Coordinates of C-alpha atoms in Angstrom, one line a residue:
Chain A
M221 CA 9.8 -116.8 -108.1
S222 CA 6.8 -117.3 -105.9
Q223 CA 3.7 -119.3 -106.9
L224 CA 2.1 -117.9 -110.0
K225 CA -1.0 -115.8 -109.3
K226 CA -4.1 -117.2 -111.0
I227 CA -6.4 -114.7 -112.7
I228 CA -9.8 -115.4 -114.1
E229 CA -12.2 -113.0 -115.8
C230 CA -16.0 -113.0 -115.4
V231 CA -18.5 -111.1 -117.6
P232 CA -21.9 -111.6 -115.9
N233 CA -25.0 -110.2 -117.7
F234 CA -27.9 -108.9 -115.6
S235 CA -31.4 -108.0 -116.7
E236 CA -31.4 -104.4 -115.6
G237 CA -30.2 -101.6 -117.8
R238 CA -32.4 -98.6 -116.6
D239 CA -32.7 -98.3 -112.9
M240 CA -29.3 -96.8 -111.7
E241 CA -30.0 -97.6 -108.0
K242 CA -30.5 -101.3 -108.8
I243 CA -27.5 -101.3 -111.1
E244 CA -25.3 -99.8 -108.4
K245 CA -26.5 -102.4 -105.9
I246 CA -25.4 -105.2 -108.2
V247 CA -22.1 -103.6 -109.2
N248 CA -21.2 -102.8 -105.6
S249 CA -20.7 -106.5 -105.0
F250 CA -17.4 -106.2 -107.0
R251 CA -16.1 -103.0 -105.4
G252 CA -13.6 -102.9 -102.5
K253 CA -13.1 -106.6 -102.5
E254 CA -9.6 -107.9 -102.0
G255 CA -8.4 -110.0 -105.0
V256 CA -11.2 -108.7 -107.3
K257 CA -11.0 -105.8 -109.8
L258 CA -14.0 -104.3 -111.5
L259 CA -12.7 -103.3 -115.0
D260 CA -15.9 -102.1 -116.6
Y261 CA -19.7 -102.1 -116.6
S262 CA -22.0 -100.9 -119.2
R263 CA -25.8 -100.8 -119.3
D264 CA -28.1 -100.5 -122.3
E265 CA -31.5 -99.0 -121.9
D266 CA -33.0 -100.6 -125.1
H267 CA -31.6 -104.0 -124.1
N268 CA -32.5 -103.3 -120.5
R269 CA -29.4 -105.2 -119.6
L270 CA -26.1 -104.7 -117.6
V271 CA -22.8 -106.2 -118.6
V272 CA -20.1 -106.3 -116.0
T273 CA -16.4 -107.1 -116.6
V274 CA -14.4 -108.2 -113.6
V275 CA -11.0 -109.9 -113.1
G276 CA -9.6 -111.5 -110.0
E277 CA -8.3 -114.6 -108.1
P278 CA -10.6 -117.6 -108.4
E279 CA -11.7 -117.9 -104.8
A280 CA -12.3 -114.1 -104.3
M281 CA -14.1 -114.0 -107.7
K282 CA -16.4 -116.9 -106.7
K283 CA -17.6 -115.1 -103.5
A284 CA -18.1 -111.7 -105.3
V285 CA -20.0 -113.3 -108.2
I286 CA -22.4 -115.2 -105.8
E287 CA -22.9 -112.0 -103.9
A288 CA -23.7 -110.1 -107.1
M289 CA -26.1 -112.8 -108.2
G290 CA -27.9 -112.4 -104.8
A291 CA -28.2 -108.7 -105.3
A292 CA -29.6 -109.1 -108.8
I293 CA -32.2 -111.7 -107.7
E294 CA -33.2 -109.3 -104.9
V295 CA -33.7 -106.2 -107.1
I296 CA -34.9 -107.6 -110.4
D297 CA -38.4 -108.9 -111.1
M298 CA -38.4 -110.7 -114.5
T299 CA -42.2 -110.7 -114.6
K300 CA -41.9 -107.0 -115.3
H301 CA -38.8 -107.0 -117.5
R302 CA -39.0 -105.8 -121.0
G303 CA -36.1 -105.3 -123.4
Q304 CA -34.8 -106.0 -126.9
H305 CA -32.1 -108.5 -125.9
P306 CA -33.1 -112.1 -125.4
R307 CA -33.0 -113.1 -121.7
M308 CA -34.3 -115.8 -119.4
G309 CA -33.3 -114.6 -115.9
A310 CA -32.4 -111.8 -113.6
V311 CA -28.9 -113.1 -113.7
D312 CA -29.0 -114.1 -117.3
V313 CA -25.6 -115.5 -118.0
V314 CA -22.3 -115.9 -116.0
P315 CA -19.3 -116.8 -118.2
F316 CA -15.9 -117.5 -116.6
I317 CA -12.8 -116.9 -118.8
P318 CA -9.3 -118.1 -118.1
V319 CA -6.8 -115.1 -118.2
K320 CA -3.6 -116.0 -116.5
N321 CA -2.2 -119.2 -115.0
V322 CA -5.7 -120.7 -115.1
S323 CA -6.6 -123.7 -117.4
M324 CA -10.0 -124.1 -119.0
T325 CA -10.5 -127.1 -116.8
E326 CA -10.1 -124.9 -113.7
A327 CA -12.5 -122.3 -115.2
V328 CA -15.1 -125.1 -115.7
E329 CA -14.6 -126.2 -112.2
L330 CA -15.2 -122.7 -110.9
A331 CA -18.3 -122.4 -113.0
K332 CA -19.7 -125.6 -111.4
E333 CA -18.9 -124.5 -107.9
V334 CA -20.6 -121.1 -108.4
A335 CA -23.6 -122.8 -110.0
K336 CA -23.9 -125.3 -107.2
E337 CA -23.6 -122.8 -104.4
A338 CA -25.8 -120.1 -106.0
S339 CA -28.5 -122.7 -106.8
E340 CA -28.6 -123.8 -103.2
K341 CA -28.4 -120.4 -101.7
Y342 CA -31.1 -118.7 -103.9
G343 CA -33.3 -121.7 -105.0
L344 CA -32.3 -120.9 -108.6
P345 CA -32.3 -123.4 -111.5
I346 CA -28.9 -123.2 -113.3
F347 CA -27.8 -124.6 -116.7
L348 CA -24.1 -125.1 -117.4
Y349 CA -23.1 -124.0 -120.9
E350 CA -20.2 -123.7 -123.4
K351 CA -17.1 -125.5 -122.1
A352 CA -18.9 -126.3 -118.9
A353 CA -21.9 -127.9 -120.7
T354 CA -22.9 -131.4 -119.6
Q355 CA -24.7 -132.2 -122.8
P356 CA -23.9 -131.1 -126.4
Q357 CA -27.2 -129.3 -126.9
R358 CA -26.4 -127.1 -123.9
E359 CA -23.1 -125.8 -125.3
N360 CA -24.8 -123.1 -127.3
L361 CA -26.3 -120.5 -125.0
A362 CA -29.0 -119.6 -127.6
N363 CA -30.4 -123.2 -127.3
I364 CA -30.7 -122.9 -123.6
R365 CA -32.3 -119.5 -123.7
K366 CA -34.8 -120.3 -126.5
G367 CA -38.3 -119.5 -125.2
E368 CA -36.8 -116.8 -122.9
F369 CA -38.1 -116.0 -119.4
E370 CA -41.8 -116.3 -120.5
G371 CA -41.4 -119.8 -122.0
M372 CA -39.0 -121.1 -119.3
A373 CA -41.6 -122.3 -116.8
E374 CA -42.8 -124.9 -119.3
K375 CA -39.5 -125.7 -121.0
I376 CA -37.8 -126.6 -117.7
K377 CA -40.3 -129.3 -117.0
Q378 CA -39.2 -131.3 -120.1
P379 CA -36.8 -134.1 -119.2
E380 CA -34.1 -132.9 -121.6
W381 CA -34.2 -129.4 -120.0
T382 CA -33.8 -130.4 -116.4
P383 CA -31.3 -127.9 -115.0
D384 CA -27.8 -129.0 -114.0
Y385 CA -28.3 -127.5 -110.5
G386 CA -31.3 -126.3 -108.5
P387 CA -35.0 -127.1 -108.8
A388 CA -36.7 -128.1 -112.0
E389 CA -38.9 -125.1 -111.9
I390 CA -38.2 -121.4 -112.5
H391 CA -37.5 -118.9 -109.7
P392 CA -40.7 -116.9 -109.7
T393 CA -39.0 -113.5 -110.2
A394 CA -35.5 -114.4 -111.2
G395 CA -36.2 -117.1 -113.8
V396 CA -33.2 -119.3 -114.7
T397 CA -29.5 -118.7 -115.1
A398 CA -26.7 -120.1 -117.3
V399 CA -23.2 -120.4 -115.9
G400 CA -20.3 -121.5 -118.0
A401 CA -16.7 -121.2 -119.1
R402 CA -15.3 -120.0 -122.4
M403 CA -12.3 -118.4 -124.0
P404 CA -12.1 -114.6 -124.3
L405 CA -14.0 -113.2 -127.2
V406 CA -12.3 -110.7 -129.4
A407 CA -14.7 -108.4 -131.4
F408 CA -12.6 -107.8 -134.5
N409 CA -14.1 -105.9 -137.6
V410 CA -12.5 -105.5 -140.9
N411 CA -13.5 -102.6 -143.2
L412 CA -13.6 -103.0 -147.0
G413 CA -13.3 -100.3 -149.7
T414 CA -16.7 -100.9 -151.2
D415 CA -20.3 -100.2 -150.4
N416 CA -21.4 -103.6 -151.9
M417 CA -23.2 -105.6 -149.2
E418 CA -23.3 -108.6 -151.5
I419 CA -19.5 -108.8 -151.4
A420 CA -19.4 -108.4 -147.6
N421 CA -22.0 -111.2 -147.1
R422 CA -20.1 -113.5 -149.4
I423 CA -16.8 -112.9 -147.7
A424 CA -18.3 -113.3 -144.2
K425 CA -19.8 -116.6 -145.4
N426 CA -16.5 -117.8 -146.8
I427 CA -14.4 -117.2 -143.7
R428 CA -16.8 -118.2 -140.9
F429 CA -17.0 -121.6 -139.2
L430 CA -20.7 -122.0 -139.9
N431 CA -20.1 -122.2 -143.7
G432 CA -16.8 -124.0 -143.8
G433 CA -14.4 -121.3 -142.8
L434 CA -12.2 -120.8 -139.7
R435 CA -13.2 -122.8 -136.7
Y436 CA -13.2 -120.1 -134.1
C437 CA -14.6 -117.3 -136.2
K438 CA -18.2 -116.0 -136.4
A439 CA -18.7 -113.4 -139.1
I440 CA -21.5 -111.3 -140.7
G441 CA -21.5 -108.5 -143.3
I442 CA -22.5 -105.1 -142.0
E443 CA -23.1 -101.8 -143.8
L444 CA -21.4 -98.7 -142.4
K445 CA -23.8 -96.2 -144.0
D446 CA -22.1 -93.0 -142.6
R447 CA -18.8 -94.0 -144.3
G448 CA -20.3 -95.5 -147.4
I449 CA -18.4 -98.8 -146.9
V450 CA -19.1 -102.3 -145.7
Q451 CA -17.6 -104.3 -142.9
I452 CA -16.9 -107.9 -142.0
S453 CA -17.9 -108.0 -138.3
M454 CA -16.3 -110.9 -136.5
N455 CA -16.4 -112.6 -133.1
M456 CA -13.1 -114.5 -132.7
T457 CA -14.1 -117.1 -130.2
D458 CA -10.6 -118.6 -129.5
Y459 CA -7.8 -116.4 -130.7
T460 CA -5.2 -118.9 -129.4
K461 CA -6.4 -121.4 -132.1
T462 CA -7.8 -119.0 -134.8
A463 CA -5.3 -116.1 -134.9
L464 CA -6.6 -112.6 -135.7
Y465 CA -4.0 -112.2 -138.5
R466 CA -5.3 -115.4 -140.2
A467 CA -8.8 -114.1 -140.4
F468 CA -7.5 -110.7 -141.6
E469 CA -5.3 -112.2 -144.4
L470 CA -8.1 -114.6 -145.4
I471 CA -10.5 -111.6 -145.8
R472 CA -7.8 -109.8 -147.9
I473 CA -7.5 -112.9 -150.2
E474 CA -11.2 -113.2 -150.6
A475 CA -11.7 -109.5 -151.2
K476 CA -9.1 -109.6 -154.0
R477 CA -11.4 -111.7 -156.2
Y478 CA -13.8 -108.7 -156.2
G479 CA -11.0 -106.2 -156.8
V480 CA -11.7 -104.8 -153.3
S481 CA -9.1 -103.8 -150.6
I482 CA -9.1 -103.8 -146.9
V483 CA -9.3 -100.1 -145.7
G484 CA -8.9 -100.6 -142.0
S485 CA -10.1 -102.5 -139.0
E486 CA -11.5 -102.1 -135.5
I487 CA -11.2 -103.9 -132.2
I488 CA -14.2 -103.3 -130.0
G489 CA -13.8 -103.4 -126.2
L490 CA -11.1 -105.4 -124.4
V491 CA -8.6 -107.7 -126.0
P492 CA -6.1 -109.9 -124.3
M493 CA -2.5 -108.8 -125.0
E494 CA -1.5 -112.2 -126.4
A495 CA -4.0 -111.8 -129.3
L496 CA -2.1 -108.8 -130.6
I497 CA 1.4 -109.9 -129.6
D498 CA 0.8 -113.0 -131.6
T499 CA -0.1 -110.9 -134.6
A500 CA 3.0 -108.7 -134.3
V501 CA 5.2 -111.8 -134.0
Y502 CA 3.7 -113.2 -137.2
Y503 CA 4.2 -110.1 -139.3
L504 CA 7.7 -109.5 -138.1
G505 CA 8.5 -113.2 -138.4
V506 CA 10.0 -113.3 -134.9
E507 CA 11.7 -116.7 -134.2
D508 CA 11.3 -118.5 -130.8
F509 CA 9.4 -115.7 -129.1
S510 CA 8.0 -116.3 -125.6
M511 CA 5.3 -114.4 -123.8
E512 CA 7.7 -114.4 -120.9
Q513 CA 9.7 -111.8 -122.8
I514 CA 6.9 -109.3 -122.4
L515 CA 7.9 -106.9 -119.6
E516 CA 4.3 -106.5 -118.4
A517 CA 3.6 -110.3 -118.4
R518 CA 6.6 -110.7 -116.1
M519 CA 5.4 -107.9 -113.8
M520 CA 2.1 -109.7 -113.3
E521 CA 3.6 -113.0 -112.3
Chain B
M101 CA -10.8 -95.8 -110.5
S102 CA -8.2 -95.2 -107.8
Q103 CA -4.9 -93.2 -108.5
L104 CA -2.8 -94.9 -111.1
K105 CA 0.1 -96.9 -109.8
K106 CA 3.5 -95.6 -111.0
I107 CA 5.9 -98.3 -112.2
I108 CA 9.6 -97.6 -113.0
E109 CA 12.2 -100.1 -114.2
C110 CA 15.9 -100.1 -113.2
V111 CA 18.7 -102.1 -114.8
P112 CA 21.8 -101.6 -112.6
N113 CA 25.1 -103.1 -113.8
F114 CA 27.6 -104.2 -111.1
S115 CA 31.2 -105.2 -111.6
E116 CA 31.0 -108.7 -110.3
G117 CA 30.2 -111.7 -112.5
R118 CA 32.1 -114.5 -110.8
D119 CA 31.7 -114.7 -107.0
M120 CA 28.2 -116.1 -106.3
E121 CA 28.3 -115.1 -102.7
K122 CA 29.0 -111.4 -103.5
I123 CA 26.4 -111.5 -106.3
E124 CA 23.7 -112.8 -104.0
K125 CA 24.5 -110.1 -101.4
I126 CA 23.8 -107.5 -104.1
V127 CA 20.7 -109.1 -105.5
N128 CA 19.3 -109.7 -102.1
S129 CA 18.7 -105.9 -101.8
F130 CA 15.8 -106.4 -104.3
R131 CA 14.2 -109.4 -102.6
G132 CA 11.3 -109.4 -100.3
K133 CA 10.8 -105.6 -100.6
E134 CA 7.2 -104.3 -100.7
G135 CA 6.7 -102.4 -104.0
V136 CA 9.8 -103.9 -105.7
K137 CA 9.9 -106.9 -108.0
L138 CA 13.1 -108.6 -109.1
L139 CA 12.5 -109.7 -112.7
D140 CA 15.8 -111.1 -113.7
Y141 CA 19.6 -111.0 -113.1
S142 CA 22.3 -112.4 -115.2
R143 CA 26.0 -112.5 -114.7
D144 CA 28.8 -113.0 -117.2
E145 CA 32.1 -114.5 -116.2
D146 CA 34.1 -113.1 -119.1
H147 CA 32.6 -109.7 -118.6
N148 CA 32.9 -110.1 -114.9
R149 CA 29.6 -108.2 -114.6
L150 CA 26.1 -108.5 -113.2
V151 CA 23.0 -107.1 -114.8
V152 CA 19.9 -106.9 -112.7
T153 CA 16.4 -106.1 -114.0
V154 CA 13.9 -104.8 -111.4
V155 CA 10.6 -103.0 -111.5
G156 CA 8.7 -101.2 -108.8
E157 CA 7.1 -98.1 -107.4
P158 CA 9.5 -95.1 -107.5
E159 CA 10.0 -94.6 -103.7
A160 CA 10.4 -98.3 -102.9
M161 CA 12.8 -98.6 -105.9
K162 CA 14.9 -95.7 -104.7
K163 CA 15.5 -97.3 -101.3
A164 CA 16.3 -100.8 -102.8
V165 CA 18.7 -99.4 -105.4
I166 CA 20.6 -97.3 -102.8
E167 CA 20.8 -100.4 -100.6
A168 CA 22.1 -102.5 -103.5
M169 CA 24.7 -99.9 -104.4
G170 CA 25.9 -100.0 -100.7
A171 CA 26.2 -103.8 -100.9
A172 CA 28.2 -103.7 -104.2
I173 CA 30.5 -101.0 -102.8
E174 CA 31.1 -103.2 -99.7
V175 CA 31.9 -106.4 -101.6
I176 CA 33.6 -105.2 -104.8
D177 CA 37.2 -104.0 -105.0
M178 CA 37.8 -102.4 -108.4
T179 CA 41.6 -102.4 -107.9
K180 CA 41.4 -106.2 -108.4
H181 CA 38.6 -106.2 -111.0
R182 CA 39.4 -107.7 -114.5
G183 CA 36.9 -108.3 -117.2
Q184 CA 36.2 -107.8 -120.9
H185 CA 33.4 -105.3 -120.6
P186 CA 34.4 -101.6 -120.1
R187 CA 33.7 -100.5 -116.6
M188 CA 34.6 -97.6 -114.2
G189 CA 33.0 -98.5 -110.9
A190 CA 31.7 -101.3 -108.6
V191 CA 28.3 -99.9 -109.4
D192 CA 29.0 -99.2 -113.0
V193 CA 25.8 -97.8 -114.3
V194 CA 22.2 -97.3 -112.9
P195 CA 19.6 -96.4 -115.6
F196 CA 16.0 -95.7 -114.6
I197 CA 13.3 -96.4 -117.3
P198 CA 9.7 -95.2 -117.2
V199 CA 7.3 -98.1 -117.6
K200 CA 3.8 -97.1 -116.5
N201 CA 2.3 -93.8 -115.5
V202 CA 5.8 -92.4 -115.1
S203 CA 7.1 -89.6 -117.3
M204 CA 10.7 -89.2 -118.4
T205 CA 10.9 -86.1 -116.2
E206 CA 9.9 -88.2 -113.2
A207 CA 12.5 -90.8 -114.1
V208 CA 15.2 -88.1 -114.4
E209 CA 14.1 -86.7 -111.0
L210 CA 14.4 -90.1 -109.4
A211 CA 17.9 -90.6 -111.0
K212 CA 19.0 -87.3 -109.4
E213 CA 17.6 -88.2 -106.0
V214 CA 19.3 -91.6 -106.0
A215 CA 22.6 -90.0 -107.2
K216 CA 22.5 -87.3 -104.5
E217 CA 21.6 -89.7 -101.6
A218 CA 24.1 -92.4 -102.7
S219 CA 26.9 -90.0 -103.2
E220 CA 26.4 -88.6 -99.7
K221 CA 25.9 -92.0 -98.1
Y222 CA 28.9 -93.7 -99.7
G223 CA 31.3 -90.8 -100.6
L224 CA 30.9 -91.9 -104.2
P225 CA 31.4 -89.6 -107.2
I226 CA 28.4 -89.8 -109.6
F227 CA 27.8 -88.7 -113.1
L228 CA 24.3 -88.1 -114.5
Y229 CA 23.9 -89.5 -118.1
E230 CA 21.5 -89.9 -121.0
K231 CA 18.2 -88.0 -120.4
A232 CA 19.5 -87.0 -116.9
A233 CA 22.8 -85.6 -118.3
T234 CA 23.6 -82.0 -117.2
Q235 CA 25.9 -81.4 -120.2
P236 CA 25.7 -82.7 -123.8
Q237 CA 29.1 -84.6 -123.6
R238 CA 27.7 -86.5 -120.7
E239 CA 24.7 -87.9 -122.5
N240 CA 26.6 -90.8 -124.0
L241 CA 27.7 -93.2 -121.3
A242 CA 30.8 -94.2 -123.4
N243 CA 32.1 -90.7 -123.2
I244 CA 31.9 -90.7 -119.4
R245 CA 33.4 -94.2 -119.0
K246 CA 36.3 -93.6 -121.4
G247 CA 39.5 -94.3 -119.5
E248 CA 37.7 -96.8 -117.3
F249 CA 38.4 -97.4 -113.6
E250 CA 42.2 -97.2 -114.1
G251 CA 42.0 -93.8 -115.8
M252 CA 39.3 -92.3 -113.7
A253 CA 41.5 -91.0 -110.8
E254 CA 43.1 -88.5 -113.3
K255 CA 40.1 -87.8 -115.5
I256 CA 37.9 -86.8 -112.6
K257 CA 40.3 -84.0 -111.7
Q258 CA 39.8 -82.2 -115.0
P259 CA 37.3 -79.4 -114.7
E260 CA 35.0 -80.7 -117.5
W261 CA 34.8 -84.1 -115.7
T262 CA 33.8 -82.8 -112.2
P263 CA 31.1 -85.3 -111.1
D264 CA 27.5 -84.1 -110.8
Y265 CA 27.4 -85.4 -107.2
G266 CA 30.0 -86.4 -104.6
P267 CA 33.7 -85.7 -104.3
A268 CA 35.9 -84.9 -107.3
E269 CA 38.0 -87.9 -106.6
I270 CA 37.3 -91.6 -107.1
H271 CA 36.2 -93.9 -104.4
P272 CA 39.4 -95.9 -103.7
T273 CA 37.7 -99.3 -104.2
A274 CA 34.4 -98.5 -105.9
G275 CA 35.6 -95.9 -108.5
V276 CA 32.8 -93.8 -110.0
T277 CA 29.2 -94.5 -111.0
A278 CA 26.8 -93.2 -113.7
V279 CA 23.2 -92.8 -112.9
G280 CA 20.7 -91.8 -115.5
A281 CA 17.3 -92.2 -117.2
R282 CA 16.4 -93.6 -120.6
M283 CA 13.7 -95.2 -122.6
P284 CA 13.4 -99.0 -122.6
L285 CA 15.8 -100.6 -125.2
V286 CA 14.5 -103.2 -127.5
A287 CA 17.1 -105.6 -128.9
F288 CA 15.6 -106.4 -132.3
N289 CA 17.5 -108.4 -135.0
V290 CA 16.4 -109.1 -138.5
N291 CA 17.8 -112.1 -140.5
L292 CA 18.5 -111.9 -144.2
G293 CA 18.5 -114.7 -146.7
T294 CA 22.1 -114.2 -147.7
D295 CA 25.6 -114.9 -146.3
N296 CA 26.9 -111.6 -147.8
M297 CA 28.3 -109.4 -145.0
E298 CA 28.8 -106.5 -147.4
I299 CA 25.0 -106.4 -147.9
A300 CA 24.3 -106.6 -144.1
N301 CA 26.8 -103.7 -143.5
R302 CA 25.3 -101.5 -146.1
I303 CA 21.7 -102.0 -144.9
A304 CA 22.7 -101.4 -141.3
K305 CA 24.3 -98.1 -142.4
N306 CA 21.3 -97.1 -144.3
I307 CA 18.8 -97.6 -141.6
R308 CA 20.7 -96.4 -138.5
F309 CA 20.7 -92.9 -137.0
L310 CA 24.5 -92.5 -137.2
N311 CA 24.5 -92.5 -141.0
G312 CA 21.2 -90.7 -141.7
G313 CA 18.7 -93.4 -140.9
L314 CA 16.0 -93.7 -138.3
R315 CA 16.5 -91.5 -135.2
Y316 CA 16.1 -94.1 -132.5
C317 CA 17.8 -97.0 -134.2
K318 CA 21.4 -98.3 -133.7
A319 CA 22.3 -101.1 -136.2
I320 CA 25.3 -103.2 -137.2
G321 CA 25.7 -106.1 -139.6
I322 CA 26.5 -109.5 -138.0
E323 CA 27.3 -112.9 -139.4
L324 CA 25.4 -115.9 -138.2
K325 CA 27.9 -118.5 -139.2
D326 CA 26.0 -121.6 -138.0
R327 CA 23.1 -120.7 -140.2
G328 CA 25.0 -119.3 -143.1
I329 CA 23.1 -116.0 -143.1
V330 CA 23.7 -112.5 -142.0
Q331 CA 21.7 -110.3 -139.6
I332 CA 20.9 -106.7 -139.0
S333 CA 21.4 -106.4 -135.2
M334 CA 19.5 -103.4 -133.8
N335 CA 19.1 -101.5 -130.6
M336 CA 15.8 -99.6 -130.8
T337 CA 16.4 -96.8 -128.3
D338 CA 12.9 -95.3 -128.3
Y339 CA 10.2 -97.6 -129.8
T340 CA 7.5 -95.0 -129.1
K341 CA 9.1 -92.7 -131.7
T342 CA 10.9 -95.2 -134.0
A343 CA 8.5 -98.1 -134.3
L344 CA 9.8 -101.7 -134.7
Y345 CA 7.7 -102.2 -137.8
R346 CA 9.2 -99.1 -139.5
A347 CA 12.8 -100.4 -139.1
F348 CA 11.6 -103.8 -140.3
E349 CA 9.9 -102.5 -143.4
L350 CA 12.9 -100.3 -144.2
I351 CA 15.2 -103.3 -144.0
R352 CA 12.8 -105.1 -146.4
I353 CA 12.9 -102.3 -148.8
E354 CA 16.7 -101.9 -148.7
A355 CA 17.3 -105.7 -149.0
K356 CA 15.1 -105.7 -152.2
R357 CA 17.7 -103.8 -154.1
Y358 CA 20.1 -106.7 -153.6
G359 CA 17.4 -109.3 -154.4
V360 CA 17.6 -110.4 -150.8
S361 CA 14.6 -111.3 -148.5
I362 CA 14.0 -111.1 -144.8
V363 CA 13.9 -114.7 -143.5
G364 CA 13.0 -114.0 -139.8
S365 CA 13.8 -111.9 -136.8
E366 CA 14.6 -112.1 -133.1
I367 CA 13.7 -110.1 -130.0
I368 CA 16.3 -110.6 -127.3
G369 CA 15.3 -110.2 -123.7
L370 CA 12.4 -108.2 -122.4
V371 CA 10.2 -106.0 -124.6
P372 CA 7.4 -103.7 -123.4
M373 CA 4.0 -104.9 -124.6
E374 CA 3.3 -101.6 -126.3
A375 CA 6.2 -102.1 -128.8
L376 CA 4.5 -105.2 -130.2
I377 CA 0.9 -104.0 -129.8
D378 CA 1.8 -101.0 -131.9
T379 CA 3.2 -103.3 -134.6
A380 CA 0.1 -105.5 -134.6
V381 CA -2.1 -102.4 -134.8
Y382 CA -0.1 -101.2 -137.8
Y383 CA -0.3 -104.4 -139.8
L384 CA -4.0 -104.9 -139.1
G385 CA -4.7 -101.2 -139.8
V386 CA -6.7 -101.0 -136.6
E387 CA -8.5 -97.6 -136.3
D388 CA -8.7 -95.6 -133.0
F389 CA -7.0 -98.3 -130.9
S390 CA -6.2 -97.4 -127.3
M391 CA -3.8 -99.2 -125.0
E392 CA -6.7 -99.1 -122.5
Q393 CA -8.3 -101.8 -124.5
I394 CA -5.6 -104.3 -123.6
L395 CA -7.1 -106.5 -120.8
E396 CA -3.7 -106.8 -119.0
A397 CA -3.1 -103.0 -119.1
R398 CA -6.4 -102.5 -117.4
M399 CA -5.6 -105.1 -114.8
M400 CA -2.4 -103.3 -113.9
E401 CA -4.0 -99.9 -113.3

């Protein structure tokens, strides 16, 4: 067959969740572009934030993302921005996610190219984060964003917080931006047949990375008041290494010691096909299965 | 978003599995065509048969399939054809399979259009079969093909075997063809931890449609001599109605009465994503899941 098409995903977050005219200006950068497909965008008024999901070929994606960053910098004034979600810039964060025939190394490379070009074009200080981070303390976005827009003018002058690209001072109205690369996140929640939050919190602790659990699993206990049950709410940060079924079965095993059963689960938002195919292959015990056997995977080559 | 793209699959079987030059002439009809993608083709020398798997948009697919039928009729002489697989024509059988945004009604419509045009263009008698069948005794391909190429000259003269399109006499070198529509087949085999064929045969009987089992499940017991185990070899003829996990769990339950366990399974060839996603969603107990949440499904819209 012909050369395999490379597909990368980008989920940029912009600090505007209220003004539809401004939102449309940003989102329009992803519309009608050859090689780029806008999958979704959702805004939150309380967070005053816009999250866009777009997939496409790396070169086309790069151009569209840089254009969208320009649109956001033009329409958003961070000195006037108020919202519940932590944020440090008009273009708050730009993660690139390998989807098909793209390695993490290529995603990191693309993140760096976008960071370099955008910093030069817009005079914007940019930090590389997660897999693109140049220092361990910059891997975690929360570390970079600490102090938020209001604290950034001072923070960025400290030698350990010199940005990876662009000037060592904030953009007056657009603040600073983090650009990075990461695996796809899967938001996977498991419901338990109890209303006991103590149990949910203990199980969440036992299975999550932070407290000695699965490496690519973040988890917290949550109360579903309407239904009178509790939930283990998880972010699976690399389903290729920490499989969904493994977290599920571990919750089942932990719940057993409290005499509690799993009563259902939820997947929030988008999920890569492979995360669920892998789960089916586990439960059916399929031998020697290859993703090449999936009709749709073959169609997309 | 824009209008949803319709995707149909076609798996035509041609009566040539040995002469590579002839095979390439047939397969070339599916190459370099806008809106058509050749996924696979495999030939079998013993069967003297070629099976092509192609996906594409309905109109483009129609043209390419009719062109391939013409190529096969040109290069294959059934009066000289010998092979182990039952066959009745140069173009033996042409099934259309809905894949995405195509209903079975549309697949049947396409089968009829192809049958009509090809019969007129090549003077070829054509029977409609499976979901496209015009009479109950023509649903099963084996009924139509009974007598094979050698018996077809006589059979086709009987009033109950008048073809749906084309002349009531065989094409002198290309015989007759069946064109139809069906759901995707999933070849799903489950391995048992025993070498007892009696047990395999009993379980196959219990779970298959023929003997009172699952409606869209064909099953036989098979011996895997190399591994010293037996297998339930299944054709799942409509995974949207008879889910893979249901057959799997039923085999587990039946095997239990003999004290036998499932030791693994196999999926042979291509499988639609949905057949396995559905299985994962069952085992994880995911509530309110939609195929729209699959990243790759969204990309293909």
